[in-house]
XYZ file of C-alpha atoms in Angstrom:
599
model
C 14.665 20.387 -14.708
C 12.682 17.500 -15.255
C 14.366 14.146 -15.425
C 13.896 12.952 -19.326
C 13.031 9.354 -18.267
C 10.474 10.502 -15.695
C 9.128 13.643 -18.402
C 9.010 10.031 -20.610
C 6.971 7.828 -18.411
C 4.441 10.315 -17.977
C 3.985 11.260 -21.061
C 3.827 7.171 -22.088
C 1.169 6.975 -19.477
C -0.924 10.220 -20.348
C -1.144 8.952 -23.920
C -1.893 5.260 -22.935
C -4.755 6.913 -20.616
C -6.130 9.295 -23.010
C -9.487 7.401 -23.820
C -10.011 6.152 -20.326
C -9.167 9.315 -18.738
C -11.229 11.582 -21.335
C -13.981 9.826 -20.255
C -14.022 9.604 -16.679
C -12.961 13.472 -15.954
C -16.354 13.812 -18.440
C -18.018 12.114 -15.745
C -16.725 13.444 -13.192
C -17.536 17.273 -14.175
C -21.228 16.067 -15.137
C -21.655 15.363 -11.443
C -19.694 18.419 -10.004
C -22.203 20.651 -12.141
C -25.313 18.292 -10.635
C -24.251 18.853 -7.056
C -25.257 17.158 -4.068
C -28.505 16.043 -3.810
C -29.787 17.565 -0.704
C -31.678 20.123 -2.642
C -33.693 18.109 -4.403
C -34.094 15.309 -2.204
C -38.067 15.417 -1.159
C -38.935 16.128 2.328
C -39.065 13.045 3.592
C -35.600 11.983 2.361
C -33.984 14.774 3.374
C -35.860 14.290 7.310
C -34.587 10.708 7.169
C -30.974 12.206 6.464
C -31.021 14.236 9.187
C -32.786 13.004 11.882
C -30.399 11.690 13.740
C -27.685 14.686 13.296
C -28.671 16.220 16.782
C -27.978 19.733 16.868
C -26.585 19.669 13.637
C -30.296 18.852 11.875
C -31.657 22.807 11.330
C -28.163 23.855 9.256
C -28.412 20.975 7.154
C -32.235 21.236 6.279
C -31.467 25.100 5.932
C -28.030 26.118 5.721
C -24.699 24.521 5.595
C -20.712 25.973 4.621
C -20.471 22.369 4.059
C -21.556 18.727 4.749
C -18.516 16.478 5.187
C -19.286 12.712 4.647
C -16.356 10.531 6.756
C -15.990 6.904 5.654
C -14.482 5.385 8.401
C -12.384 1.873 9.297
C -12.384 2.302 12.876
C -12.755 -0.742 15.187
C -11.042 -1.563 18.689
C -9.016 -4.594 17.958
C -6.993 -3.256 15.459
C -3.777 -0.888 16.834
C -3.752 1.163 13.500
C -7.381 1.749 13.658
C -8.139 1.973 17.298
C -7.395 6.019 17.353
C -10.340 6.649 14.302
C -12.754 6.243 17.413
C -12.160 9.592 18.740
C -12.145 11.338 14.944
C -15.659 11.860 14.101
C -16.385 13.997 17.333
C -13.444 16.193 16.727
C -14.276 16.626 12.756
C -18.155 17.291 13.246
C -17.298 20.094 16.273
C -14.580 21.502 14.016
C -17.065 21.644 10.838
C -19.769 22.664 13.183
C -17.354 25.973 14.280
C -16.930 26.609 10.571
C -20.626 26.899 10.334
C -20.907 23.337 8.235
C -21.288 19.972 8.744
C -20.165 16.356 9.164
C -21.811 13.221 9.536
C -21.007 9.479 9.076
C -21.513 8.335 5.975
C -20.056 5.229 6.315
C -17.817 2.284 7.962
C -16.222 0.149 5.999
C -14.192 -3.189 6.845
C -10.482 -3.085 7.807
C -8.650 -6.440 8.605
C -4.922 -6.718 9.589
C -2.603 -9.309 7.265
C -0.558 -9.280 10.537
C -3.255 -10.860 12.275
C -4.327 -13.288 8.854
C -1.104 -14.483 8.147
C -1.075 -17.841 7.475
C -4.705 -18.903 8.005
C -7.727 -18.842 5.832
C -8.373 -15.417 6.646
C -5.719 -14.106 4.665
C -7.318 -15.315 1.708
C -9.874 -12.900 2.094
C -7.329 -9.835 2.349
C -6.811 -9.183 -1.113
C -10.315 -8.931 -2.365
C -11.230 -6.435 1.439
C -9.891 -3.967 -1.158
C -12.722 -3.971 -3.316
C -15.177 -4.656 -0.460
C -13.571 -1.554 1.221
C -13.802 0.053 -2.099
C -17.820 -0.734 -2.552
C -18.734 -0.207 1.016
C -17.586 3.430 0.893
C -19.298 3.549 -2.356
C -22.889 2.690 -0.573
C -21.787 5.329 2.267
C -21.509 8.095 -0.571
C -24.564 7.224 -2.264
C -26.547 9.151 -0.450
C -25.299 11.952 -2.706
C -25.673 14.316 0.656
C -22.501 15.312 0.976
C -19.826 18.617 -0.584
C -16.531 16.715 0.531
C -15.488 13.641 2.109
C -13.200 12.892 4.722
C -11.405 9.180 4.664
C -10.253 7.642 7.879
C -8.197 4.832 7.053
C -4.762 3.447 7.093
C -3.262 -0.323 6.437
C -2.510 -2.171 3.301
C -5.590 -2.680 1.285
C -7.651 0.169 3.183
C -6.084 3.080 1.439
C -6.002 1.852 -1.965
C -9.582 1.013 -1.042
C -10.668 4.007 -0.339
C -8.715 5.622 -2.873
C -10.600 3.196 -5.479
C -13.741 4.275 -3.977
C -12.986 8.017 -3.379
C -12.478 8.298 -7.912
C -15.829 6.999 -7.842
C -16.593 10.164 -6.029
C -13.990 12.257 -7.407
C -16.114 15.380 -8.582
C -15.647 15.750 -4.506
C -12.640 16.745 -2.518
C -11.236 13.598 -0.652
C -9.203 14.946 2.638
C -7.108 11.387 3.885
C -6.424 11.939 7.865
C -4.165 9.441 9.039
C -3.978 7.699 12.504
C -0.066 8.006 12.905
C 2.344 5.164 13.884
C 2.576 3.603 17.278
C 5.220 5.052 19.293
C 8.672 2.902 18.960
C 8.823 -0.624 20.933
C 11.840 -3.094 20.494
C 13.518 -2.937 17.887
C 12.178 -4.619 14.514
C 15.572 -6.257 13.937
C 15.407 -7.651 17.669
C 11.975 -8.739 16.777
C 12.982 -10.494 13.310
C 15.640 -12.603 15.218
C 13.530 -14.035 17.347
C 11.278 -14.880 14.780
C 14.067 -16.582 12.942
C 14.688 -18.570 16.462
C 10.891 -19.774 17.352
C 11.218 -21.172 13.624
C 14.847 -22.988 13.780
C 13.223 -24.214 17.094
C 16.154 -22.162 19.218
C 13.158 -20.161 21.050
C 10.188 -21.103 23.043
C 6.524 -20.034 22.044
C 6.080 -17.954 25.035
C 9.512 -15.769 24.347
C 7.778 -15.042 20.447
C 4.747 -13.976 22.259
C 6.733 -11.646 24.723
C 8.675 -10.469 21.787
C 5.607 -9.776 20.044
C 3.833 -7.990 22.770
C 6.627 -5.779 23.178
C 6.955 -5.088 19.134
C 2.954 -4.082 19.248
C 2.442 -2.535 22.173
C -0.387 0.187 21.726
C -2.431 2.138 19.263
C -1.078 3.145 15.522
C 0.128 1.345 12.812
C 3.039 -1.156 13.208
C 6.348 0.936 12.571
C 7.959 -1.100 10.114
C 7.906 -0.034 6.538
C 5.669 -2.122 5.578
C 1.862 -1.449 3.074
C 0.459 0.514 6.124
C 3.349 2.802 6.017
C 4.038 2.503 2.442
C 0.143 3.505 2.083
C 0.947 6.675 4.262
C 3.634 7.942 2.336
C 2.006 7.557 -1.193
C -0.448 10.030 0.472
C 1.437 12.556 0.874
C 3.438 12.235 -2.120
C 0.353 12.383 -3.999
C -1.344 15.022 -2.491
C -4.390 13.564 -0.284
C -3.078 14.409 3.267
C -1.622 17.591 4.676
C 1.940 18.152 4.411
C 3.906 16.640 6.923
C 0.846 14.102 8.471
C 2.002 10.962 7.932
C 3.848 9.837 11.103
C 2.944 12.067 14.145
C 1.885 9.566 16.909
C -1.633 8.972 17.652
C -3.715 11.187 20.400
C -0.614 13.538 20.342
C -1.825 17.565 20.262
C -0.178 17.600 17.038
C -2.026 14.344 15.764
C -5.709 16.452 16.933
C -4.681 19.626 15.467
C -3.688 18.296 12.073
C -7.157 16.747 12.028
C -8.694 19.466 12.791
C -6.458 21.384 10.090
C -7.504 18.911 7.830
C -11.496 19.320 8.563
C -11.451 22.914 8.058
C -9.686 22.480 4.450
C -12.184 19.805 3.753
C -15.055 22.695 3.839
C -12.542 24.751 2.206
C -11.855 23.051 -0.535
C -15.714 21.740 -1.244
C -17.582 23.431 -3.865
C -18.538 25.728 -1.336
C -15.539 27.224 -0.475
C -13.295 29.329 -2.378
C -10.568 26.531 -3.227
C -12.506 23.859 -4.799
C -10.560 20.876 -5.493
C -12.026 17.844 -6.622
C -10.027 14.651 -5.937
C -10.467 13.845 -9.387
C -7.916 16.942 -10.164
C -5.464 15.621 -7.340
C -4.899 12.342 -8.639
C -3.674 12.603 -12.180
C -1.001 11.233 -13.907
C 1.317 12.789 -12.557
C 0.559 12.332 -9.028
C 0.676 8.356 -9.827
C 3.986 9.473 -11.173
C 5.125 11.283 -7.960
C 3.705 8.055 -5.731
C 5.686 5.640 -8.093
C 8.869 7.603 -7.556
C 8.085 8.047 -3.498
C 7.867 4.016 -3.612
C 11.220 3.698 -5.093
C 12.631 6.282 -3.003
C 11.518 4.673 0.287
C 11.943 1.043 -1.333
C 8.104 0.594 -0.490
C 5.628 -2.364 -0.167
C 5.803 -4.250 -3.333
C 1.928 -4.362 -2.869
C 1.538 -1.178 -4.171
C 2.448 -2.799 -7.719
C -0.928 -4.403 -7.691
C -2.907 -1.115 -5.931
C -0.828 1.187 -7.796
C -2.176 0.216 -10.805
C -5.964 -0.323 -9.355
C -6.193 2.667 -7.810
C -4.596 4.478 -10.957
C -7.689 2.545 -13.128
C -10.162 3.816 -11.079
C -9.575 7.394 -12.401
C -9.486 6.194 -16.084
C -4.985 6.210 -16.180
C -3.683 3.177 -17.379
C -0.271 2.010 -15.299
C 1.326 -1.008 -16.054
C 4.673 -2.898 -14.937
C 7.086 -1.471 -17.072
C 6.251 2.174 -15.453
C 7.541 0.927 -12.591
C 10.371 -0.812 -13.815
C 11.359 2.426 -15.490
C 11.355 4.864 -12.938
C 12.864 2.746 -10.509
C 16.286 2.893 -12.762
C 16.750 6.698 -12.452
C 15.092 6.699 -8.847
C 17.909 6.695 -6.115
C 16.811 4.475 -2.443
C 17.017 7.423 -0.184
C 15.975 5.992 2.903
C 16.492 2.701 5.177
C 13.928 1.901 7.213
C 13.009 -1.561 8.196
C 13.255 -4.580 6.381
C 16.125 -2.787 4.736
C 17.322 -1.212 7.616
C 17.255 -0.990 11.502
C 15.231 2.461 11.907
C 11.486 2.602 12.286
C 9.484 4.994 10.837
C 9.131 7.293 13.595
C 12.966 7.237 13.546
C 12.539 7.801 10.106
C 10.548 10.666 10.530
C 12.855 12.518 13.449
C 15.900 11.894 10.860
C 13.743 14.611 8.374
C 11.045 12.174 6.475
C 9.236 12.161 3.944
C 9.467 16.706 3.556
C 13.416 16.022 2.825
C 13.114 13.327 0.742
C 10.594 15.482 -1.178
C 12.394 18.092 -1.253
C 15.797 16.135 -2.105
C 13.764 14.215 -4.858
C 12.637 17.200 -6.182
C 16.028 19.286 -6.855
C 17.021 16.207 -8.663
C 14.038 16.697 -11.084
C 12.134 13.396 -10.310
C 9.073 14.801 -8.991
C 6.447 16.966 -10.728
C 5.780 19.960 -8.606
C 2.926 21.104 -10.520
C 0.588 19.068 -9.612
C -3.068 19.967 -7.392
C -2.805 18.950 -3.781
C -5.345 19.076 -0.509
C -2.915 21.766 0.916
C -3.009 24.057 -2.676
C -1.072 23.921 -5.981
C 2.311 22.216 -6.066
C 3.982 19.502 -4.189
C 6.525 21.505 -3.057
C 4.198 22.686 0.017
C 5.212 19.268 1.341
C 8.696 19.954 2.271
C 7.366 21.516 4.898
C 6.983 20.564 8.501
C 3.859 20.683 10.724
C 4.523 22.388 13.857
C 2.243 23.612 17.055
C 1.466 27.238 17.613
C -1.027 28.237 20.235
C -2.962 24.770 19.695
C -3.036 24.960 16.003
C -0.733 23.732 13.140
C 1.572 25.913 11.401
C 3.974 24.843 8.721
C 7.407 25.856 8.552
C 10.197 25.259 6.336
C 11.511 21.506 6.552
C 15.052 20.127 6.961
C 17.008 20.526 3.938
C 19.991 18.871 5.295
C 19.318 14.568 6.669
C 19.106 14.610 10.287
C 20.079 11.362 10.454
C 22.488 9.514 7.492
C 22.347 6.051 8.507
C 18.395 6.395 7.348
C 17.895 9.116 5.224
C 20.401 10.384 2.768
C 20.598 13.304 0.369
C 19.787 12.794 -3.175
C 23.182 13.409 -4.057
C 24.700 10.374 -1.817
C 22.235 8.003 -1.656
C 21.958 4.322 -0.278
C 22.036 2.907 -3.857
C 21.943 4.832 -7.209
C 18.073 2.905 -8.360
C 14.653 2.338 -6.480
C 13.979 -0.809 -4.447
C 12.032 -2.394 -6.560
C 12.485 -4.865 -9.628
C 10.237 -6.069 -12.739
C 11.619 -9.355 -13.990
C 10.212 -11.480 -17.080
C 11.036 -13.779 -18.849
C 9.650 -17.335 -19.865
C 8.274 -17.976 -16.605
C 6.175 -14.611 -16.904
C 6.115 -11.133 -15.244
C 7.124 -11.386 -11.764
C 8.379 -8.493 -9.307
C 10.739 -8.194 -6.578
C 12.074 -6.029 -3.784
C 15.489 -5.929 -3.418
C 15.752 -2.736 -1.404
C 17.089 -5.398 1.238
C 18.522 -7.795 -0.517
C 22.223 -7.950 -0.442
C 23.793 -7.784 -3.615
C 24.967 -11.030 -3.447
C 21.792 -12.569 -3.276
C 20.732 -10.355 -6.131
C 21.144 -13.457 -8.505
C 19.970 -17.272 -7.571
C 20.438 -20.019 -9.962
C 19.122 -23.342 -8.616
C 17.611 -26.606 -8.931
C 13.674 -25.732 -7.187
C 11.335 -27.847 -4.901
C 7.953 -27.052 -6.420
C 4.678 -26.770 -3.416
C 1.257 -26.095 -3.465
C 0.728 -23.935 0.119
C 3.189 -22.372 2.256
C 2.462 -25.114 5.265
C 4.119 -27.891 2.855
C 7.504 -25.751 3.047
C 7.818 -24.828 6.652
C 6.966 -29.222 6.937
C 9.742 -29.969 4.325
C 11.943 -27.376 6.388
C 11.083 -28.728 9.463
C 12.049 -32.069 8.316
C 15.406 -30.996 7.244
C 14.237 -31.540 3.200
C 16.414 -28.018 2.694
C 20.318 -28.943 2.615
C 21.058 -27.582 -0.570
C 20.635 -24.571 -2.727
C 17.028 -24.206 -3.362
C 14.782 -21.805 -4.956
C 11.247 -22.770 -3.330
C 8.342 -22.651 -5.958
C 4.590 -22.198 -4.342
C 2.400 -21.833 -6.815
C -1.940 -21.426 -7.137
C -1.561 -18.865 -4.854
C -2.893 -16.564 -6.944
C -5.977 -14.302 -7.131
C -7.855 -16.808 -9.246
C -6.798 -19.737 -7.085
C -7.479 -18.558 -3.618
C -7.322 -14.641 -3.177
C -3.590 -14.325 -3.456
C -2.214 -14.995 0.142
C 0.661 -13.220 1.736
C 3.671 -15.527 2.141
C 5.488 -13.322 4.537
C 5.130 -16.641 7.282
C 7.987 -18.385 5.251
C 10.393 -15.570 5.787
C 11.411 -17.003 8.629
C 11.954 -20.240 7.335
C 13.779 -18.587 3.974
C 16.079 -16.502 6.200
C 17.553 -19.342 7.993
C 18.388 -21.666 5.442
C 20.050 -18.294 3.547
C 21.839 -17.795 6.915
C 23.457 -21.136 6.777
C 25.170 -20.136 3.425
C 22.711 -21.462 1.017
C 21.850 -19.877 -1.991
C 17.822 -19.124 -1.411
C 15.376 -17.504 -3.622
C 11.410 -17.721 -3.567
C 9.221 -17.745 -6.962
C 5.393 -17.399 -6.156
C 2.397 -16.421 -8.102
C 1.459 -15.510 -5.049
C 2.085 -12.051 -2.795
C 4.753 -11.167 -0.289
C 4.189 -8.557 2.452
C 6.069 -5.294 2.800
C 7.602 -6.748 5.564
C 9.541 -9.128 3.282
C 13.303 -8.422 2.825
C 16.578 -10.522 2.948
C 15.514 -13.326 0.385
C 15.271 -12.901 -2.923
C 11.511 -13.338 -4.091
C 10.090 -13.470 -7.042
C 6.392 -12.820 -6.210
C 3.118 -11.822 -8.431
C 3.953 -14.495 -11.353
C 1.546 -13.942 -13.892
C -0.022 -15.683 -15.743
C -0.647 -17.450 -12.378
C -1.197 -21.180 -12.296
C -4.830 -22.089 -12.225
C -4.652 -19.871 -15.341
C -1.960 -22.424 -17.068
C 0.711 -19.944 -16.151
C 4.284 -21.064 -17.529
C 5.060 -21.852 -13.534
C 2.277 -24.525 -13.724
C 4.658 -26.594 -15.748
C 7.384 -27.000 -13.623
C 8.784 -30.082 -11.704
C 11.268 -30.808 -8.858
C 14.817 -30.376 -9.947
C 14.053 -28.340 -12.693
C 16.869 -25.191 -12.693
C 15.474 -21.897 -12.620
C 17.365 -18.332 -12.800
C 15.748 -15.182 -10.834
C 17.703 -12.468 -11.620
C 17.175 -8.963 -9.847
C 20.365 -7.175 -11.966
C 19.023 -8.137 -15.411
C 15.484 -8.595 -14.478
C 15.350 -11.862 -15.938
C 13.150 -14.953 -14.211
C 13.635 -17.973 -15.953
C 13.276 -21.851 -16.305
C 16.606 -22.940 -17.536
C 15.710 -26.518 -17.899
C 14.990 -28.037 -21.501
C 11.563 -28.993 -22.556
C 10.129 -27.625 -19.319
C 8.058 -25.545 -21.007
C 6.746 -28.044 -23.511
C 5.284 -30.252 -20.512
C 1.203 -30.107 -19.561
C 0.143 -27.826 -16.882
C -0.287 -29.289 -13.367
C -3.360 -29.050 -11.627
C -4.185 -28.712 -8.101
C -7.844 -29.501 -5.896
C -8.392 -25.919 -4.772
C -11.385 -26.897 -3.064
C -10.175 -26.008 0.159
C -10.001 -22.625 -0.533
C -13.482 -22.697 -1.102
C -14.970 -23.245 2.402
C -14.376 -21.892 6.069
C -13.683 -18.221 7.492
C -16.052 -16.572 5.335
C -14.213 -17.826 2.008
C -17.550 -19.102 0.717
C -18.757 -15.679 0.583
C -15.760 -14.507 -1.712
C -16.844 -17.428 -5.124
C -17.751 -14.216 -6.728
C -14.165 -12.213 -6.657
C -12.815 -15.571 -7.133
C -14.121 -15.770 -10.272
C -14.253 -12.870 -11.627
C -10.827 -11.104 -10.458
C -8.084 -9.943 -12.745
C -4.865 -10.548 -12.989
C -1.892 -9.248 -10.825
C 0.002 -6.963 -13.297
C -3.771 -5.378 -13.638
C -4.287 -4.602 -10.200
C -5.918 -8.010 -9.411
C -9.290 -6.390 -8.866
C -13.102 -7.857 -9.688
C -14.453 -4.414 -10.197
């Protein structure tokens, strides 16, 4: 049975959608019943179309089971993309065997917050997603294709393509995934020495070895962070094939389940005898299921801001309190680092993300009747992918946890709600993870230091300016002021002053990574403070209250409130590492607890 708070939410959010939605599914079956437009392209457009498809060029001007468009984010110098290079060969000979069809439509950009992280660059990150989001957009236009397949993994890729894919969503939209890198140190060794290099107990060249030895080859980092979090909200909401998420990259398994994956492409095309547009996949209820898997897996709190663009794109309205919601009748079923010590291809060997489907849905928190890639109803994805003869075959999954120090049964979980946190109060809406958060850091109450940019805290830390409690305030960090930056390069610096028994806590209308964990953060402020955002009024020494039990986030200080706004010169951001190019999303962009998007 259906739990009454979940049952709840999505009915809340089917009502709240109902214009939006109406509309867009109207559009969407206009274009299903127009088709592609090879058929009536003239001669000349469909030659130019064609000509440089090879041997594939007579079955598309003549014949075709199929024409699969693949928007891809491969490129060499990224680990998580690095295995797309091989993909397109193995999709267009396994369409080609089909008797269809696959060309690139498309490549679309794909840069790594790992890499960003505290430079200009980062600044750029947020606003890839709608780039990403545009650029498969143009690689669709060609209105040539009867599915698409989407090659793509890391934090603002997916909900990139996912944004892009509703555009298209009168086609099928098959996700293959690259897979996680195989396991290195461990991501707890790693942290430490992180938190070392910053106290100044370790030497530059032991981070780097530690570093190397964390990312060592191709697929996406193993932490739980966006990349992974991105992987899993696939398959909880239908867009990969069961069980794809974290098989290793240029494995037989990871080939087969792309070829598995091409061939229900072309099934599921207009074409075929399944059709499934993705605009049937991703309904309410599938956000639903993907806001539940986040909780579950205490996820990236990115996916509060991508959540709720990617849910927009298909005309359903999410907001904060949806979140909020679910996560108090959503138990945290797995621990996988930053709230734990496995990885997630330990996580996946201890039974994954098929048990905790399964386990999620006997305890009525998932809809199974939903459309997937892989048929109707989620329950297809308790099941495991295995290798028979060279091709996949899916058996019945674990029901039992292989593994209870990671993944527990629904029954006996790590903590009775979801990892994640709204908190509001008269500082705004803010949200938090607290999936590794001890619960004695679960409430701060402190007298704050109030900065500008995350380099002026690591140089007041470095200058021993931190020797009592402190709850650090950066602020115009937002999407309006500069793109919304991750902050993860002050968990270092957060994490040690916490480990020398202060009482720590970070407020930012600004983002943290999924890699964030032990410090209590409130992140995403809104209104942020180039938009006069109750956090542009505070001052040193002011006391401040972030609660994660209540879900409370205020300024406890009298008058603060009834003091002028600060200001800041942003014109820094404006310059230098392509920023100049982004004035437009700058400008333009919405707020965080509307998906921070400028389209």
């Amino acid at each position: 049975m259906l739990n009454d708070t979940v049952a709840r939410v999505t009915d809340r959010i089917i009502e709240r959608s109902a214009p939006s939605r109406g509309a867009y599914l109207a559009r969407m079956r206009r274009a299903a019943e127009e088709g592609p437009a090879r058929a009536h392209l003239s001669c000349s457009g469909q030659a130019h179309a064609y000509a440089g498809a090879g041997q594939d060029q007579a079955a598309l001007a003549t014949q075709s089971a199929g024409n699969i468009g693949i928007i891809t984010t491969y490129n060499d110098m990224l680990s998580a993309h690095q295995p797309f290079e091989r993909f397109p060969t193995l999709i267009r000979d396994t369409a080609r065997a089909a008797g269809g069809t696959a060309q690139v439509a498309g490549g679309v950009p794909a840069m790594c917050d790992g890499v960003t992280q505290g430079t200009p660059g980062m600044e750029l990150s947020l606003f890839s997603r709608d780039i990403i989001a545009m650029a498969a957009g143009v690689g669709l236009s060609h209105n040539t294709f009867d599915s698409a397949i989407y090659l793509g993994v890391c934090d603002k890729i997916v909900p990139g393509l996912v944004i892009a894919a509703q555009a298209f969503g009168h086609l099928p939209a098959v996700f293959l995934p690259a897979g996680p890198m195989t396991s290195g140190i461990s991501n707890d060794e790693k942290a430490i020495v992180r938190q070392k290099f910053a106290a100044g107990e370790a030497t530059r060249e032991e981070l780097m070895a530690s570093e190397m030895a964390a990312y060592h080859g191709p697929g996406t980092c193993t932490f739980y962070g966006t990349a992974n979090t991105n992987q899993m909200l696939m398959e909880f909401m239908g867009l990969h094939l069961p069980g794809a998420s974290f098989v290793n990259p240029n494995t037989p398994l990871r080939d087969a389940l792309t070829v598995a994956g091409t061939q229900r492409a072309l099934a599921i095309s207009h074409l075929g005898n399944e059709y499934t547009p993705v605009c049937d996949v991703l309904d309410e209820k599938a956000y639903v299921n993907g806001i539940v898997g986040l909780h579950a897996t205490g996820g990236s709190t990115n996916l509060l801001i991508h959540l709720v663009a990617m849910a927009r794109a298909g005309g359903i309205v999410l907001d904060w309190q949806d979140f909020s919601d679910l996560a108090d009748v959503t138990p945290l079923l797995a621990r996988v680092y930053p709230n734990g010590l496995a990885d997630v291809n330990h996580f996946h060997a201890a039974g994954g993300l098929g048990f905790m489907i399964g386990q999620l849905m006997a305890g009525g928190l998932l809809h199974d009747e939903v459309k997937t890639i892989a048929g109707d109803g989620l329950s297809r994805y308790t099941q495991d992918p295995k290798l028979k003869d060279g091709a996949v075959e899916w058996v019945a999954g674990p029901t039992e946890t292989l593994n209870e120090k990671i993944v527990r049964p629904i029954g006996d979980p790590f903590q009775p709600t979801g990892g994640l946190k709204r908190l509001a109060g008269n500082l705004g809406n803010a949200v938090t993870k607290v999936s590794a958060v001890k619960p004695k850091h679960h409430i701060v109450e402190a007298p704050i230091r109030v900065f500008h940019d995350q380099e002026s805290v690591k140089d007041a830390y470095r200058n021993g300016e931190f020797n009592e409690d402190v709850i650090v305030v950066v602020r115009f960090q937002g999407p309006k002021a500069n793109g919304m930056p991750e902050l993860h390069s002050l968990t270092p610096v957060l994490a040690n002053l916490q480990a020398r028994g202060l009482k720590v806590a970070l407020v930012t209308d600004g983002r943290m990574s999924g890699a964030s964990g032990k410090v209590l953060s409130a992140i995403h402020v809104c209104p942020e403070a180039v938009d006069g955002g109750p956090i542009a009024r505070l001052q040193d020494g002011d006391i401040v209250r972030v609660d994660a039990r209540d879900g409370q986030l205020t300024v406890l200080t009298p008058g603060a409130m009834e003091r002028p706004v600060a200001t800041a010169d942003l014109s820094g951001n404006e310059y230098g590492q392509g920023r100049e190019l982004f004035a437009t999303f700058r400008n333009t962009v919405g707020a965080a607890d509307t998906g921070a998007s400028s389209i």
